[in-house]
């Protein structure tokens, strides 16, 4: 094999390696976007559920205006949607608003404990189960998102593939939920 | 470098966190051994009526330290219950030792078997029975209720396309066979360019197919190349295996029985004539889960 031919083969292999890595990173990028869309989706689902829950609780526990208002306010806070994943502050704001809503909701459910009639109400149990389902879905979506982003960020940082990806594309590392947030977790609601 | 190491560790820890799952032995996985054989058979029958959706009833010895919501979704994703792209799988799970039960619903069925309906089943049907220690009855009743809900909107049946694997293989093999033949012919032409049997073979497509079939057939019978061929074609066929089209391959279990000596000469009737086909084992079809469903504890 002549020298120039072996050089060509080598160059070809390197090109293949680079193209392969870039395409892989792009695929991971798509996956993280999809995972994030799912997270937003699930938060939206919970968002839509809250008016019913609040209305039901109101019927039995009208003295708990403070807690109810907290939920309503937290819901307004969490109303802003569509986060640009490129900006870390946007992401943090969105997550903290959603976490605020989680806290308010768990407080509301804790308060509801004190009202036996409310607890006995079938509709409340059903709403509660739906809320539980939402929280569970959110947890799953968040976990999937973290998993996707970890792989993606790793690919962007690893040497030398990461350097090449950064050189040829404008992919940026994406924000993850901090560990503290995940440990804190969404409050568990079961009775 | 430190950062890099850190990420590497993260990745490793990700893979190292292997979870222990029971084997998917059928539509009923009775790890906690709460069902009698009769109950198990009856339940299998009931669950089978939901085809092509996949409903699996599971009793667990232990939740391996997870909450049932977490373990349920891991199990569903691990087994890949439900069809790929349709995600129409359901798990009915009971863990008597942890006193938890759950209905895990695949993405595609969340509209039909809503959280609310799952909750009604777990809370009103399964929970009272489980509280009394009637775990088997609880699992059966829950599964029945799930099937009932699903039957309200039956899924389009699979169009099972029966394909004898041997035919597909022969197509693959014909291509290779042709190329090899061409090579031989070329070689022969350079030496003595007379019409010969190889030329005749390569021109005659039908005959070629027959010869290729015979070659594949005997190679696989004699040397057990079957496994390798299966994986090769399986990869291609897997791409076709989605939504409503399913290729049913009658693949003899490996190591398959050879009927000596007729098996060697005439072939194994089991897959020549399609007699004595074994039922394909139940397995997941690439479905996924997103946390839908409901759980109860007692």
XYZ file of C-alpha atoms in Angstrom:
489
model
C 0.000 0.000 0.000
C 1.420 3.341 -0.995
C 1.963 6.134 1.464
C -0.660 8.443 0.027
C -3.262 5.710 0.019
C -2.704 4.857 3.657
C -2.938 8.551 4.436
C -6.248 8.726 2.615
C -7.573 5.757 4.513
C -6.478 7.311 7.784
C -8.093 10.644 6.885
C -11.245 8.820 5.940
C -11.347 7.030 9.261
C -10.822 10.267 11.168
C -13.584 11.943 9.170
C -15.897 9.040 9.923
C -15.085 9.313 13.607
C -15.831 13.026 13.668
C -19.050 12.744 11.691
C -20.178 9.858 13.834
C -19.541 11.751 17.040
C -21.282 14.882 15.845
C -24.325 12.991 14.696
C -24.427 11.132 17.965
C -24.313 14.389 19.893
C -27.095 15.819 17.743
C -29.180 12.763 18.414
C -28.620 13.132 22.136
C -29.551 16.801 21.826
C -32.862 15.835 20.266
C -33.453 13.329 23.013
C -32.889 15.866 25.776
C -35.279 18.283 24.064
C -37.898 15.582 23.866
C -37.344 14.647 27.508
C -37.706 18.270 28.534
C -40.895 18.646 26.513
C -42.237 15.708 28.485
C -41.341 17.391 31.787
C -43.176 20.561 30.741
C -46.057 18.511 29.521
C -46.491 16.796 32.846
C -46.247 20.044 34.782
C -48.928 21.451 32.508
C -51.103 18.472 33.253
C -50.878 19.112 36.962
C -51.490 22.783 36.331
C -54.788 21.949 34.625
C -55.878 19.701 37.448
C -55.561 22.245 40.238
C -58.739 24.330 39.730
C -60.886 21.234 40.254
C -58.974 20.284 43.354
C -59.197 23.754 44.823
C -62.926 23.938 44.116
C -63.542 20.608 45.820
C -61.534 21.491 48.894
C -63.199 24.888 49.113
C -66.587 23.260 49.470
C -65.565 21.527 52.681
C -62.807 23.608 54.166
C -63.735 27.212 53.605
C -61.710 28.235 56.658
C -58.490 27.300 54.940
C -58.451 30.335 52.727
C -54.793 30.990 53.393
C -53.642 27.615 52.162
C -55.995 27.716 49.236
C -54.773 31.134 48.214
C -51.212 29.933 48.444
C -51.982 27.193 45.960
C -53.723 29.588 43.612
C -50.837 32.032 43.799
C -48.249 29.339 43.298
C -50.224 28.202 40.288
C -50.101 31.666 38.808
C -46.371 31.718 39.421
C -46.001 28.437 37.623
C -48.151 29.545 34.708
C -45.196 30.759 32.680
C -44.291 28.062 30.259
C -41.870 27.174 27.474
C -38.422 27.428 28.911
C -35.419 28.125 26.783
C -33.031 25.414 27.898
C -30.078 27.516 26.823
C -30.547 29.904 29.728
C -29.807 28.512 33.138
C -31.646 31.273 35.013
C -34.853 30.685 33.053
C -34.615 27.032 33.868
C -34.054 27.671 37.578
C -36.945 30.107 37.719
C -39.264 27.640 36.068
C -38.236 24.786 38.319
C -38.460 26.815 41.499
C -41.951 28.007 40.515
C -43.033 24.417 39.939
C -41.451 23.293 43.176
C -43.270 26.119 44.942
C -46.507 24.758 43.555
C -45.593 21.257 44.753
C -45.021 22.548 48.262
C -48.274 24.512 48.297
C -50.165 21.486 47.061
C -48.719 19.163 49.646
C -49.656 21.690 52.337
C -53.185 21.803 51.014
C -53.469 18.035 51.126
C -52.063 17.976 54.643
C -54.698 20.495 55.689
C -57.395 18.444 54.037
C -56.497 15.632 56.418
C -58.238 17.552 59.192
C -61.589 17.392 57.430
C -63.073 13.918 57.694
C -66.026 14.759 55.449
C -63.704 15.936 52.757
C -61.593 12.833 53.088
C -64.654 10.656 52.827
C -65.740 12.414 49.672
C -65.149 10.047 46.736
C -64.461 12.914 44.384
C -61.660 14.162 46.596
C -60.074 10.732 46.667
C -60.213 10.595 42.917
C -58.736 14.028 42.482
C -56.061 13.094 44.935
C -55.251 9.947 42.989
C -55.015 11.995 39.821
C -52.695 14.420 41.523
C -50.639 11.506 42.750
C -50.497 10.214 39.199
C -49.343 13.626 38.017
C -46.623 13.822 40.614
C -45.496 10.349 39.683
C -45.385 11.234 36.010
C -43.458 14.385 36.806
C -40.947 12.369 38.800
C -40.538 9.942 35.909
C -40.201 12.718 33.343
C -37.641 14.507 35.501
C -35.649 11.333 35.967
C -35.680 10.675 32.238
C -34.614 14.219 31.559
C -31.724 13.990 33.995
C -30.629 10.752 32.428
C -30.754 12.211 28.920
C -28.906 15.374 29.901
C -26.222 13.490 31.756
C -25.405 11.514 28.655
C -25.558 14.592 26.489
C -23.380 16.730 28.738
C -20.906 13.939 29.121
C -20.613 13.627 25.352
C -19.972 17.359 25.086
C -17.228 17.326 27.684
C -15.439 14.097 27.010
C -12.042 14.318 25.351
C -11.476 14.500 22.394
C -14.950 14.015 20.943
C -16.325 16.933 22.938
C -13.791 19.355 21.454
C -14.733 18.369 17.948
C -18.429 18.606 18.623
C -17.984 22.077 20.098
C -15.851 23.128 17.153
C -18.275 22.009 14.469
C -21.615 22.696 16.130
C -23.086 25.209 18.549
C -24.324 22.654 21.033
C -24.141 23.802 24.636
C -24.334 21.841 27.880
C -27.842 21.833 29.293
C -28.935 22.510 32.860
C -29.888 19.655 35.155
C -31.856 19.644 38.365
C -29.304 19.997 41.104
C -28.837 16.957 43.287
C -30.320 18.767 46.270
C -33.541 19.290 44.345
C -33.789 15.657 43.467
C -33.108 14.496 47.007
C -35.754 16.847 48.287
C -38.035 15.289 45.696
C -41.621 16.090 45.094
C -43.550 15.698 48.306
C -45.164 12.307 48.520
C -48.855 12.307 48.906
C -50.505 9.224 50.188
C -53.032 8.416 52.781
C -9.362 16.171 34.233
C -11.095 16.044 37.564
C -14.305 17.079 35.925
C -13.848 14.418 33.344
C -13.274 11.783 35.933
C -16.320 12.969 37.769
C -18.483 12.564 34.693
C -16.998 9.224 33.990
C -17.901 8.127 37.489
C -21.393 9.458 36.963
C -21.757 7.416 33.842
C -20.372 4.351 35.520
C -22.593 4.742 38.523
C -25.450 4.966 36.085
C -24.669 1.624 34.624
C -23.629 0.061 37.867
C -27.008 0.723 39.410
C -28.351 -2.502 38.008
C -31.771 -3.434 39.244
C -32.802 -6.975 39.837
C -35.852 -8.065 37.843
C -37.785 -11.319 37.784
C -37.811 -13.101 34.441
C -40.775 -12.539 32.152
C -41.952 -16.119 32.194
C -45.345 -15.419 30.660
C -48.326 -13.152 31.018
C -48.423 -14.079 34.666
C -45.232 -13.672 36.614
C -45.885 -15.110 40.028
C -42.700 -14.385 41.865
C -44.350 -14.265 45.272
C -46.009 -17.638 44.608
C -49.503 -16.578 45.563
C -51.374 -18.286 42.723
C -52.319 -21.921 42.370
C -51.503 -23.494 38.979
C -55.194 -23.433 38.087
C -55.511 -19.780 38.951
C -52.396 -19.030 36.987
C -53.674 -20.797 33.882
C -57.051 -19.145 34.116
C -55.425 -15.757 34.508
C -53.172 -16.356 31.523
C -56.260 -17.070 29.452
C -57.955 -13.905 30.570
C -54.909 -11.774 29.904
C -54.430 -13.276 26.489
C -57.798 -11.940 25.384
C -56.323 -8.461 25.362
C -54.018 -9.255 22.457
C -52.423 -7.455 20.715
C -52.199 -5.273 23.784
C -50.049 -6.788 26.455
C -51.371 -7.039 29.953
C -49.119 -8.718 32.485
C -50.018 -9.698 36.034
C -47.112 -9.671 38.456
C -46.708 -10.695 42.059
C -43.444 -9.585 43.579
C -41.504 -11.157 46.382
C -39.790 -7.885 47.058
C -39.646 -4.375 45.684
C -35.835 -4.359 45.973
C -35.893 -1.276 48.125
C -37.917 0.858 45.731
C -41.375 2.295 46.042
C -43.835 0.437 43.863
C -44.204 3.430 41.524
C -40.488 3.373 40.865
C -40.106 -0.349 40.577
C -43.224 -0.732 38.448
C -41.990 1.593 35.755
C -38.531 0.063 35.809
C -40.061 -3.360 35.394
C -42.322 -2.269 32.549
C -39.483 -0.602 30.718
C -37.163 -3.520 31.334
C -39.627 -6.032 29.958
C -40.721 -3.636 27.231
C -44.332 -4.603 27.621
C -46.553 -3.307 24.839
C -45.914 -2.710 21.196
C -43.174 -0.431 20.064
C -44.494 2.975 19.107
C -47.967 2.088 20.390
C -46.866 1.520 23.985
C -49.988 -0.395 24.844
C -48.830 -2.428 27.787
C -50.266 -2.684 31.284
C -48.773 -4.198 34.420
C -50.938 -5.238 37.316
C -48.553 -5.562 40.234
C -48.981 -6.739 43.772
C -46.231 -6.846 46.376
C -47.723 -8.581 49.417
C -44.615 -8.242 51.555
C -44.427 -4.487 51.120
C -48.212 -4.180 51.164
C -48.328 -2.218 47.954
C -50.130 -2.730 44.710
C -50.182 -0.855 41.452
C -51.513 -0.698 37.949
C -48.826 0.595 35.632
C -50.193 1.905 32.346
C -48.185 2.348 29.166
C -48.064 5.702 27.378
C -50.442 4.601 24.676
C -53.227 3.479 27.004
C -53.216 6.443 29.361
C -56.231 7.877 27.570
C -58.219 4.674 27.793
C -57.193 3.429 31.193
C -56.857 6.753 32.955
C -55.311 7.324 36.350
C -58.809 7.693 37.679
C -59.959 4.351 36.347
C -56.787 2.696 37.567
C -57.375 4.234 40.950
C -60.914 2.907 41.049
C -59.634 -0.549 40.275
C -56.798 -0.528 42.771
C -58.764 1.226 45.480
C -62.211 -0.322 45.158
C -61.485 -3.783 43.804
C -57.948 -4.840 44.622
C -57.336 -3.104 47.915
C -60.232 -4.607 49.937
C -59.202 -8.113 48.875
C -55.539 -7.498 49.566
C -56.360 -6.143 52.997
C -57.985 -9.449 53.826
C -54.905 -11.288 52.656
C -56.555 -12.601 49.513
C -53.670 -11.623 47.295
C -54.399 -14.071 44.514
C -58.019 -12.959 44.275
C -56.918 -9.363 44.360
C -54.532 -9.849 41.450
C -57.078 -11.791 39.421
C -59.888 -9.339 40.061
C -57.671 -6.388 39.236
C -56.506 -7.973 35.996
C -60.077 -8.772 35.012
C -61.148 -5.217 35.672
C -58.291 -3.879 33.578
C -59.182 -6.179 30.699
C -62.787 -5.085 30.967
C -61.855 -1.432 30.641
C -59.596 -2.158 27.698
C -62.282 -4.127 25.909
C -64.427 -1.041 25.642
C -62.204 0.074 22.837
C -60.584 -2.966 21.311
C -57.334 -2.525 19.491
C -56.842 -3.422 15.902
C -55.644 -6.971 15.696
C -52.190 -7.680 14.407
C -51.978 -8.770 10.875
C -49.902 -11.808 11.403
C -47.914 -12.541 8.347
C -46.725 -16.077 8.400
C -43.270 -16.236 7.048
C -41.233 -19.302 6.895
C -37.845 -18.126 7.897
C -36.274 -20.415 5.389
C -37.759 -18.422 2.516
C -36.331 -15.166 3.765
C -32.986 -16.723 4.367
C -32.943 -18.129 0.892
C -33.394 -14.648 -0.553
C -30.405 -13.436 1.400
C -28.462 -16.443 0.489
C -29.311 -16.284 -3.197
C -27.614 -12.916 -3.407
C -24.458 -14.255 -1.835
C -24.671 -17.458 -3.788
C -24.954 -15.539 -7.046
C -21.902 -13.481 -6.279
C -19.878 -16.510 -5.422
C -21.003 -18.189 -8.583
C -20.043 -15.186 -10.658
C -16.604 -15.307 -9.133
C -16.219 -18.956 -9.980
C -17.475 -18.424 -13.510
C -15.092 -15.557 -14.078
C -12.290 -17.725 -12.879
C -13.322 -20.497 -15.194
C -13.723 -18.191 -18.136
C -10.143 -17.130 -17.895
C -9.101 -20.748 -18.056
C -11.583 -22.436 -20.293
C -14.510 -20.373 -21.486
C -16.900 -23.191 -22.133
C -20.500 -23.301 -21.012
C -20.568 -25.211 -17.797
C -22.892 -26.008 -14.947
C -22.046 -22.917 -12.929
C -23.060 -20.680 -15.799
C -26.305 -22.546 -16.160
C -26.987 -22.163 -12.490
C -26.288 -18.480 -12.330
C -28.582 -17.753 -15.275
C -31.458 -19.741 -13.914
C -32.991 -17.704 -11.109
C -35.606 -20.194 -10.075
C -33.203 -23.051 -9.909
C -30.815 -20.795 -8.124
C -33.345 -20.118 -5.434
C -33.992 -23.758 -4.963
C -30.320 -24.532 -4.717
C -29.766 -21.673 -2.307
C -32.627 -22.876 -0.172
C -31.222 -26.327 -0.105
C -27.800 -25.016 0.845
C -29.140 -22.859 3.654
C -31.288 -25.654 4.831
C -28.609 -28.261 5.030
C -25.991 -25.939 6.415
C -28.308 -24.985 9.209
C -29.312 -28.528 9.856
C -25.815 -29.838 9.981
C -23.769 -27.137 11.563
C -26.249 -25.280 13.672
C -25.563 -22.032 11.887
C -29.153 -21.252 12.533
C -28.476 -19.037 15.498
C -26.179 -16.790 13.522
C -28.545 -16.591 10.583
C -31.392 -15.817 12.900
C -29.694 -12.835 14.411
C -28.763 -11.533 10.995
C -32.268 -11.711 9.621
C -33.778 -10.826 12.956
C -32.111 -7.441 12.816
C -33.749 -6.693 9.487
C -37.089 -8.108 10.492
C -37.141 -6.161 13.717
C -37.482 -3.049 11.610
C -40.695 -4.432 10.184
C -42.004 -5.392 13.566
C -44.004 -2.370 14.556
C -47.588 -1.309 14.952
C -49.967 -3.680 13.285
C -47.636 -5.719 11.217
C -45.925 -8.601 12.828
C -43.944 -11.263 11.151
C -44.469 -14.578 12.783
C -41.420 -16.644 12.372
C -41.555 -20.274 13.050
C -38.210 -20.682 14.554
C -37.384 -23.968 16.136
C -35.973 -23.608 19.586
C -32.256 -24.030 19.668
C -31.028 -26.701 20.079
C -33.860 -28.021 17.997
C -34.683 -31.632 17.756
C -33.239 -33.496 14.881
C -35.040 -36.558 13.787
C -32.287 -38.904 13.022
C -31.893 -40.048 10.316
C -34.854 -38.603 8.441
C -34.195 -35.204 9.879
C -30.866 -35.049 8.210
C -32.080 -36.139 4.849
C -35.631 -34.881 4.574
C -35.293 -32.116 7.077
C -37.060 -31.468 10.289
C -40.731 -31.681 9.556
C -41.447 -29.278 12.300
C -40.451 -26.428 10.147
C -40.702 -27.780 6.694
C -44.375 -28.469 6.851
C -45.219 -26.124 9.657
C -46.383 -28.908 11.878
C -45.604 -29.118 15.518
C -44.764 -25.447 15.685
C -44.096 -24.289 19.129
C -46.000 -21.315 20.368
C -43.755 -18.274 20.359
C -42.835 -17.422 23.923
C -44.451 -14.343 25.384
C -42.163 -11.370 25.420
C -42.288 -7.613 25.370
C -42.509 -5.860 22.064
C -40.681 -2.640 22.732
C -43.319 -0.676 24.631
C -42.526 2.012 27.163
C -44.094 3.565 30.231
C -44.321 7.083 31.550
C -45.625 6.674 35.074
C -49.327 6.446 34.332
C -51.585 4.379 36.570
C -52.414 4.263 40.234
C -51.168 2.595 43.382
C -52.629 1.637 46.721
C -51.098 0.661 50.010
C -52.498 -1.141 52.982
